[in-house]
Coordinates of N, CA, C and O and ligand atoms in Angstrom, one line a residue:
X234 N 10.4 -61.1 2.6 CA 10.3 -59.6 2.9 C 11.5 -58.9 2.3 O 12.6 -59.3 2.5
X235 N 11.2 -57.9 1.5 CA 12.4 -57.2 1.0 C 12.7 -56.0 1.9 O 11.9 -55.6 2.7
X236 N 13.9 -55.5 1.7 CA 14.3 -54.5 2.6 C 13.8 -53.1 2.2 O 13.4 -52.9 1.1
X237 N 14.0 -52.1 3.1 CA 13.6 -50.8 2.8 C 14.4 -50.2 1.6 O 13.9 -49.5 0.8
X238 N 15.7 -50.6 1.6 CA 16.6 -50.2 0.5 C 16.1 -50.6 -0.8 O 16.1 -49.8 -1.8
X239 N 15.6 -51.9 -0.9 CA 15.1 -52.4 -2.1 C 13.8 -51.6 -2.6 O 13.6 -51.3 -3.7
X240 N 13.0 -51.3 -1.6 CA 11.8 -50.6 -1.9 C 12.1 -49.2 -2.4 O 11.6 -48.7 -3.4
X241 N 13.1 -48.6 -1.8 CA 13.5 -47.2 -2.2 C 14.1 -47.3 -3.6 O 13.9 -46.4 -4.4
X242 N 14.9 -48.3 -3.9 CA 15.5 -48.4 -5.2 C 14.5 -48.5 -6.3 O 14.6 -47.9 -7.3
X243 N 13.5 -49.4 -6.0 CA 12.4 -49.5 -7.0 C 11.6 -48.3 -7.2 O 11.3 -47.9 -8.3
X244 N 11.3 -47.6 -6.1 CA 10.6 -46.3 -6.2 C 11.4 -45.3 -7.0 O 10.8 -44.5 -7.8
X245 N 12.6 -45.2 -6.7 CA 13.5 -44.3 -7.4 C 13.5 -44.5 -8.9 O 13.4 -43.6 -9.7
X246 N 13.6 -45.8 -9.2 CA 13.6 -46.2 -10.6 C 12.3 -45.8 -11.3 O 12.3 -45.2 -12.4
X247 N 11.2 -46.0 -10.6 CA 9.9 -45.6 -11.1 C 9.8 -44.1 -11.4 O 9.4 -43.7 -12.4
X248 N 10.3 -43.3 -10.4 CA 10.2 -41.9 -10.5 C 11.2 -41.4 -11.6 O 10.8 -40.5 -12.4
X249 N 12.3 -42.0 -11.7 CA 13.3 -41.6 -12.8 C 12.7 -41.9 -14.2 O 12.9 -41.1 -15.1
X250 N 12.0 -43.0 -14.3 CA 11.5 -43.4 -15.5 C 10.4 -42.4 -15.9 O 10.3 -42.0 -17.1
X251 N 9.6 -42.0 -15.0 CA 8.5 -41.0 -15.2 C 9.2 -39.7 -15.7 O 8.7 -39.1 -16.6
X252 N 10.2 -39.4 -15.0 CA 10.9 -38.1 -15.3 C 11.4 -38.1 -16.8 O 11.2 -37.1 -17.5
X253 N 12.0 -39.2 -17.2 CA 12.5 -39.3 -18.5 C 11.4 -39.2 -19.5 O 11.5 -38.5 -20.5
X254 N 10.3 -39.9 -19.2 CA 9.1 -39.8 -20.1 C 8.6 -38.4 -20.3 O 8.3 -37.9 -21.4
X255 N 8.5 -37.7 -19.1 CA 7.9 -36.3 -19.2 C 8.9 -35.4 -19.9 O 8.5 -34.6 -20.7
X256 N 10.2 -35.6 -19.7 CA 11.2 -34.8 -20.3 C 11.1 -35.0 -21.8 O 11.2 -34.0 -22.6
X257 N 10.9 -36.2 -22.2 CA 10.8 -36.6 -23.6 C 9.6 -35.9 -24.3 O 9.7 -35.3 -25.3
X258 N 8.5 -36.0 -23.6 CA 7.2 -35.4 -24.0 C 7.4 -33.8 -24.1 O 6.9 -33.2 -25.1
X259 N 8.0 -33.3 -23.1 CA 8.2 -31.8 -23.1 C 9.1 -31.4 -24.3 O 8.9 -30.4 -25.0
X260 N 10.1 -32.2 -24.6 CA 11.0 -31.9 -25.7 C 10.2 -31.9 -27.0 O 10.4 -31.1 -27.9
X261 N 9.3 -32.9 -27.2 CA 8.5 -33.0 -28.3 C 7.6 -31.7 -28.5 O 7.5 -31.2 -29.6
X262 N 7.1 -31.3 -27.4 CA 6.2 -30.1 -27.4 C 7.1 -28.9 -27.8 O 6.6 -28.0 -28.5
X263 N 8.3 -28.9 -27.2 CA 9.2 -27.7 -27.5 C 9.5 -27.6 -29.0 O 9.8 -26.6 -29.5
X264 N 9.6 -28.8 -29.7 CA 9.9 -28.8 -31.1 C 8.9 -28.0 -31.9 O 9.2 -27.5 -33.0
X265 N 7.7 -27.9 -31.4 CA 6.7 -27.1 -32.1 C 7.0 -25.6 -32.1 O 6.5 -24.9 -32.9
X266 N 7.9 -25.3 -31.2 CA 8.3 -23.8 -31.1 C 9.8 -23.7 -31.5 O 10.6 -23.5 -30.6
X267 N 10.1 -23.8 -32.7 CA 11.5 -23.8 -33.1 C 12.1 -22.4 -33.0 O 13.2 -22.2 -32.6
X268 N 11.3 -21.4 -33.4 CA 11.8 -20.0 -33.4 C 10.8 -19.0 -32.9 O 9.7 -19.3 -32.7
X269 N 11.3 -17.8 -32.7 CA 10.4 -16.7 -32.5 C 10.0 -16.6 -31.1 O 10.5 -17.2 -30.1
X270 N 9.0 -15.7 -30.9 CA 8.5 -15.3 -29.6 C 7.9 -16.5 -28.8 O 8.2 -16.7 -27.7
X271 N 7.2 -17.4 -29.6 CA 6.6 -18.5 -28.9 C 7.7 -19.4 -28.3 O 7.5 -20.0 -27.2
X272 N 8.8 -19.5 -29.0 CA 9.9 -20.4 -28.5 C 10.4 -19.8 -27.1 O 10.6 -20.5 -26.2
X273 N 10.5 -18.5 -27.1 CA 10.9 -17.8 -25.9 C 9.9 -18.1 -24.7 O 10.3 -18.3 -23.6
X274 N 8.7 -18.0 -25.1 CA 7.7 -18.2 -24.0 C 7.8 -19.7 -23.6 O 7.7 -19.9 -22.4
X275 N 7.9 -20.6 -24.5 CA 8.0 -22.0 -24.2 C 9.2 -22.3 -23.3 O 9.0 -23.0 -22.3
X276 N 10.3 -21.6 -23.6 CA 11.5 -21.8 -22.7 C 11.2 -21.2 -21.3 O 11.7 -21.8 -20.3
X277 N 10.5 -20.1 -21.3 CA 10.2 -19.5 -20.0 C 9.3 -20.4 -19.2 O 9.5 -20.5 -18.0
X278 N 8.4 -21.0 -19.9 CA 7.5 -21.9 -19.2 C 8.3 -23.0 -18.5 O 8.1 -23.3 -17.3
X279 N 9.2 -23.6 -19.3 CA 10.0 -24.7 -18.7 C 11.0 -24.2 -17.7 O 11.4 -25.0 -16.8
X280 N 11.4 -23.0 -17.8 CA 12.3 -22.4 -16.8 C 11.6 -22.0 -15.5 O 12.3 -21.4 -14.6
X281 N 10.4 -22.2 -15.5 CA 9.6 -21.8 -14.3 C 9.6 -20.2 -14.1 O 9.9 -19.7 -13.0
X282 N 9.5 -19.5 -15.2 CA 9.4 -18.1 -15.1 C 8.0 -17.7 -14.5 O 7.2 -18.6 -14.3
X283 N 7.9 -16.5 -14.2 CA 6.6 -16.0 -13.6 C 5.5 -16.1 -14.7 O 5.5 -15.3 -15.6
X284 N 4.7 -17.1 -14.6 CA 3.7 -17.4 -15.6 C 2.6 -16.4 -15.6 O 1.8 -16.3 -16.6
X285 N 2.4 -15.7 -14.5 CA 1.3 -14.8 -14.5 C 1.4 -13.7 -15.5 O 0.5 -13.1 -15.9
X286 N 2.7 -13.5 -15.9 CA 2.9 -12.4 -16.9 C 2.6 -12.9 -18.3 O 2.4 -12.2 -19.3
X287 N 2.5 -14.2 -18.5 CA 2.2 -14.8 -19.8 C 0.8 -15.4 -19.8 O 0.5 -16.2 -18.9
X288 N 0.1 -15.1 -20.8 CA -1.2 -15.7 -20.9 C -1.1 -16.9 -21.7 O -1.0 -16.9 -22.9
X289 N -1.1 -18.1 -21.1 CA -0.9 -19.3 -21.8 C -2.2 -20.1 -21.9 O -2.3 -21.1 -22.5
X290 N -3.2 -19.5 -21.4 CA -4.5 -20.2 -21.4 C -5.0 -20.5 -22.8 O -5.8 -21.4 -23.0
X291 N -4.6 -19.6 -23.8 CA -5.1 -19.8 -25.1 C -4.4 -20.8 -25.9 O -4.9 -21.4 -26.9
X292 N -3.2 -21.1 -25.5 CA -2.3 -22.0 -26.3 C -2.2 -23.4 -25.6 O -1.6 -23.6 -24.6
X293 N -2.8 -24.4 -26.3 CA -2.8 -25.7 -25.8 C -1.4 -26.3 -25.6 O -1.1 -26.9 -24.6
X294 N -0.5 -26.1 -26.6 CA 0.8 -26.6 -26.4 C 1.6 -26.0 -25.3 O 2.3 -26.7 -24.5
X295 N 1.4 -24.7 -25.1 CA 2.1 -24.1 -24.0 C 1.5 -24.5 -22.6 O 2.2 -24.7 -21.6
X296 N 0.2 -24.8 -22.7 CA -0.5 -25.3 -21.5 C 0.1 -26.7 -21.1 O 0.4 -27.0 -20.0
X297 N 0.3 -27.5 -22.1 CA 0.8 -28.8 -21.9 C 2.2 -28.7 -21.3 O 2.5 -29.4 -20.4
X298 N 3.0 -27.8 -21.9 CA 4.3 -27.6 -21.4 C 4.3 -27.2 -19.9 O 5.2 -27.7 -19.1
X299 N 3.4 -26.4 -19.5 CA 3.4 -26.0 -18.1 C 3.0 -27.1 -17.2 O 3.4 -27.3 -16.1
X300 N 2.1 -28.0 -17.8 CA 1.7 -29.2 -17.1 C 2.9 -30.1 -16.9 O 3.2 -30.6 -15.8
X301 N 3.7 -30.3 -18.0 CA 4.9 -31.1 -17.9 C 5.8 -30.6 -16.8 O 6.4 -31.3 -16.0
X302 N 6.0 -29.2 -16.8 CA 6.8 -28.6 -15.8 C 6.4 -28.9 -14.4 O 7.2 -29.2 -13.5
X303 N 5.1 -28.8 -14.2 CA 4.5 -29.0 -12.9 C 4.8 -30.5 -12.4 O 5.1 -30.7 -11.3
X304 N 4.6 -31.4 -13.4 CA 4.8 -32.8 -13.0 C 6.3 -33.0 -12.7 O 6.6 -33.7 -11.7
X305 N 7.1 -32.4 -13.5 CA 8.6 -32.6 -13.3 C 9.0 -32.1 -11.9 O 9.7 -32.7 -11.2
X306 N 8.4 -31.0 -11.5 CA 8.6 -30.4 -10.2 C 8.2 -31.4 -9.1 O 8.9 -31.6 -8.1
X307 N 7.0 -32.0 -9.3 CA 6.6 -33.0 -8.4 C 7.5 -34.2 -8.3 O 7.7 -34.7 -7.2
X308 N 8.0 -34.6 -9.5 CA 8.9 -35.8 -9.5 C 10.2 -35.4 -8.7 O 10.7 -36.2 -7.9
X309 N 10.7 -34.2 -9.0 CA 11.9 -33.7 -8.3 C 11.7 -33.7 -6.7 O 12.5 -34.2 -6.0
X310 N 10.5 -33.3 -6.4 CA 10.2 -33.2 -4.9 C 10.1 -34.6 -4.4 O 10.6 -34.9 -3.3
X311 N 9.5 -35.5 -5.1 CA 9.4 -36.9 -4.7 C 10.8 -37.5 -4.6 O 11.1 -38.3 -3.6
X312 N 11.6 -37.3 -5.5 CA 13.0 -37.8 -5.5 C 13.8 -37.3 -4.3 O 14.5 -38.0 -3.6
X313 N 13.5 -36.0 -4.0 CA 14.2 -35.4 -2.8 C 13.7 -36.0 -1.5 O 14.4 -36.3 -0.6
X314 N 12.4 -36.2 -1.5 CA 11.8 -36.9 -0.4 C 12.4 -38.3 -0.2 O 12.6 -38.8 0.9
X315 N 12.6 -39.0 -1.3 CA 13.2 -40.3 -1.3 C 14.5 -40.2 -0.6 O 14.9 -41.1 0.2
X316 N 15.3 -39.2 -1.0 CA 16.6 -39.0 -0.3 C 16.5 -38.8 1.2 O 17.3 -39.2 2.0
X317 N 15.5 -38.0 1.5 CA 15.2 -37.7 2.9 C 14.5 -38.8 3.7 O 14.2 -38.6 4.9
X318 N 14.2 -39.9 3.0 CA 13.5 -41.0 3.6 C 12.1 -40.7 4.0 O 11.5 -41.3 4.9
X319 N 11.5 -39.7 3.4 CA 10.1 -39.4 3.7 C 9.2 -39.7 2.6 O 7.9 -39.5 2.7
X320 N 9.7 -40.1 1.5 CA 8.8 -40.5 0.3 C 8.1 -41.8 0.6 O 8.6 -42.7 1.1
X321 N 6.8 -41.8 0.3 CA 6.0 -43.0 0.4 C 5.6 -43.2 1.9 O 5.2 -44.3 2.2
X322 N 5.7 -42.2 2.7 CA 5.3 -42.2 4.1 C 4.0 -41.4 4.2 O 4.1 -40.2 3.8
X323 N 3.0 -41.9 4.8 CA 1.8 -41.1 5.0 C 2.0 -40.0 5.9 O 2.5 -40.1 7.0
X324 N 1.6 -38.8 5.4 CA 1.9 -37.6 6.2 C 0.9 -37.5 7.4 O 1.1 -36.6 8.3
X325 N -0.1 -38.3 7.4 CA -1.1 -38.2 8.5 C -0.7 -39.2 9.6 O -0.6 -38.8 10.7
X326 N -0.6 -40.5 9.2 CA -0.4 -41.5 10.3 C 1.1 -42.0 10.3 O 1.4 -42.7 11.2
X327 N 1.9 -41.6 9.3 CA 3.3 -42.1 9.3 C 3.5 -43.5 8.9 O 4.6 -44.0 8.9
X328 N 2.5 -44.1 8.4 CA 2.6 -45.5 7.8 C 3.2 -45.4 6.4 O 3.1 -44.4 5.7
X329 N 3.8 -46.6 6.1 CA 4.3 -46.7 4.7 C 3.1 -46.7 3.7 O 2.1 -47.5 4.0
X330 N 3.1 -46.0 2.7 CA 2.1 -46.1 1.6 C 2.5 -47.3 0.7 O 3.6 -47.3 0.3
X331 N 1.6 -48.2 0.5 CA 1.9 -49.4 -0.2 C 2.4 -49.0 -1.6 O 1.9 -48.1 -2.3
X332 N 3.4 -49.8 -2.1 CA 4.0 -49.5 -3.4 C 3.0 -49.6 -4.5 O 3.1 -48.8 -5.5
X333 N 2.0 -50.5 -4.4 CA 1.0 -50.6 -5.4 C 0.2 -49.2 -5.6 O -0.1 -48.8 -6.7
X334 N 0.0 -48.6 -4.5 CA -0.7 -47.3 -4.5 C 0.2 -46.2 -5.1 O -0.2 -45.4 -5.9
X335 N 1.5 -46.3 -4.8 CA 2.4 -45.3 -5.3 C 2.6 -45.4 -6.8 O 2.9 -44.5 -7.5
X336 N 2.5 -46.7 -7.3 CA 2.6 -46.9 -8.7 C 1.5 -46.2 -9.5 O 1.7 -45.7 -10.6
X337 N 0.3 -46.2 -8.9 CA -0.8 -45.5 -9.5 C -0.8 -44.0 -9.2 O -1.1 -43.2 -10.1
X338 N -0.5 -43.7 -8.0 CA -0.4 -42.3 -7.5 C 0.9 -42.0 -7.0 O 1.1 -42.0 -5.8
X339 N 1.9 -41.7 -7.9 CA 3.3 -41.5 -7.4 C 3.4 -40.3 -6.4 O 4.4 -40.3 -5.7
X340 N 2.5 -39.4 -6.4 CA 2.6 -38.2 -5.6 C 1.7 -38.3 -4.4 O 1.4 -37.3 -3.7
X341 N 1.2 -39.5 -4.1 CA 0.3 -39.6 -2.9 C 1.1 -39.3 -1.7 O 2.2 -39.7 -1.5
X342 N 0.5 -38.5 -0.8 CA 1.1 -38.2 0.5 C 0.4 -38.8 1.6 O 0.9 -38.8 2.8
X343 N -0.7 -39.5 1.3 CA -1.5 -40.2 2.4 C -1.7 -41.6 2.0 O -1.8 -41.9 0.8
X344 N -1.8 -42.5 3.0 CA -2.2 -43.8 2.7 C -3.7 -43.8 2.4 O -4.4 -42.8 2.5
X345 N -4.2 -44.9 1.9 CA -5.6 -44.9 1.5 C -6.6 -44.6 2.6 O -7.6 -43.9 2.4
X346 N -6.3 -45.2 3.7 CA -7.2 -44.9 4.9 C -7.3 -43.5 5.2 O -8.4 -42.9 5.4
X347 N -6.2 -42.8 5.3 CA -6.2 -41.4 5.6 C -6.8 -40.6 4.5 O -7.5 -39.6 4.8
X348 N -6.5 -40.9 3.3 CA -7.1 -40.2 2.1 C -8.6 -40.3 2.2 O -9.3 -39.3 2.0
X349 N -9.1 -41.4 2.5 CA -10.6 -41.6 2.6 C -11.1 -40.7 3.8 O -12.2 -40.1 3.6
X350 N -10.4 -40.7 4.9 CA -10.8 -39.9 6.0 C -10.9 -38.4 5.6 O -11.8 -37.7 5.9
X351 N -9.8 -38.0 4.9 CA -9.7 -36.6 4.5 C -10.9 -36.2 3.6 O -11.5 -35.2 3.7
X352 N -11.1 -37.2 2.6 CA -12.2 -36.9 1.7 C -13.5 -36.8 2.4 O -14.4 -36.0 2.0
X353 N -13.7 -37.7 3.4 CA -15.0 -37.6 4.1 C -15.1 -36.3 4.9 O -16.2 -35.7 4.9
X354 N -14.0 -35.9 5.5 CA -14.1 -34.6 6.2 C -14.4 -33.4 5.2 O -15.2 -32.6 5.5
X355 N -13.7 -33.5 4.1 CA -13.9 -32.4 3.1 C -15.3 -32.4 2.6 O -15.9 -31.3 2.4
X356 N -15.8 -33.6 2.4 CA -17.2 -33.7 1.9 C -18.1 -33.1 3.0 O -19.1 -32.3 2.7
X357 N -17.9 -33.5 4.2 CA -18.7 -33.0 5.3 C -18.6 -31.5 5.5 O -19.6 -30.8 5.6
X358 N -17.4 -31.0 5.4 CA -17.2 -29.5 5.5 C -17.9 -28.8 4.3 O -18.4 -27.7 4.5
X359 N -17.8 -29.4 3.2 CA -18.4 -28.8 2.0 C -19.9 -28.7 2.1 O -20.5 -27.8 1.7
X360 N -20.5 -29.8 2.7 CA -21.9 -29.8 2.9 C -22.4 -28.7 3.9 O -23.5 -28.2 3.8
X361 N -21.5 -28.6 4.9 CA -21.9 -27.7 6.0 C -21.9 -26.2 5.6 O -22.8 -25.5 6.0
X362 N -20.9 -25.8 4.8 CA -20.8 -24.4 4.4 C -21.8 -24.0 3.3 O -22.4 -24.8 2.6
Ligands
ZN504 ZN1 -2.2 -42.8 6.8

């Protein structure tokens, strides 16, 4: 049996690795906008500016950037949760979410059982309305 600390260290490593990867990808995307107006928009996207003011739906690269930013945000949240000792804990039943699941779904907030229950309820509610 490994300790909670070891589990957390491994999860932290995993999240940090993801973060590096995303940052690298975002940098590559940013390279496409070396100068000009597009560059400013790209920087605004990464800075989490008010995106409603910018129509990025037409530009695939900018869209990618905003996806990167969203993922980065989620990683930051997960890292913060890790600090608070709430990462990898099911929000429904309070059980530990297995590491195997977190490797595939790093932002999972429910264990598999609860997720299935939720999906069943959602499906049921969807059929009802
Ligand atoms: Zn659960």
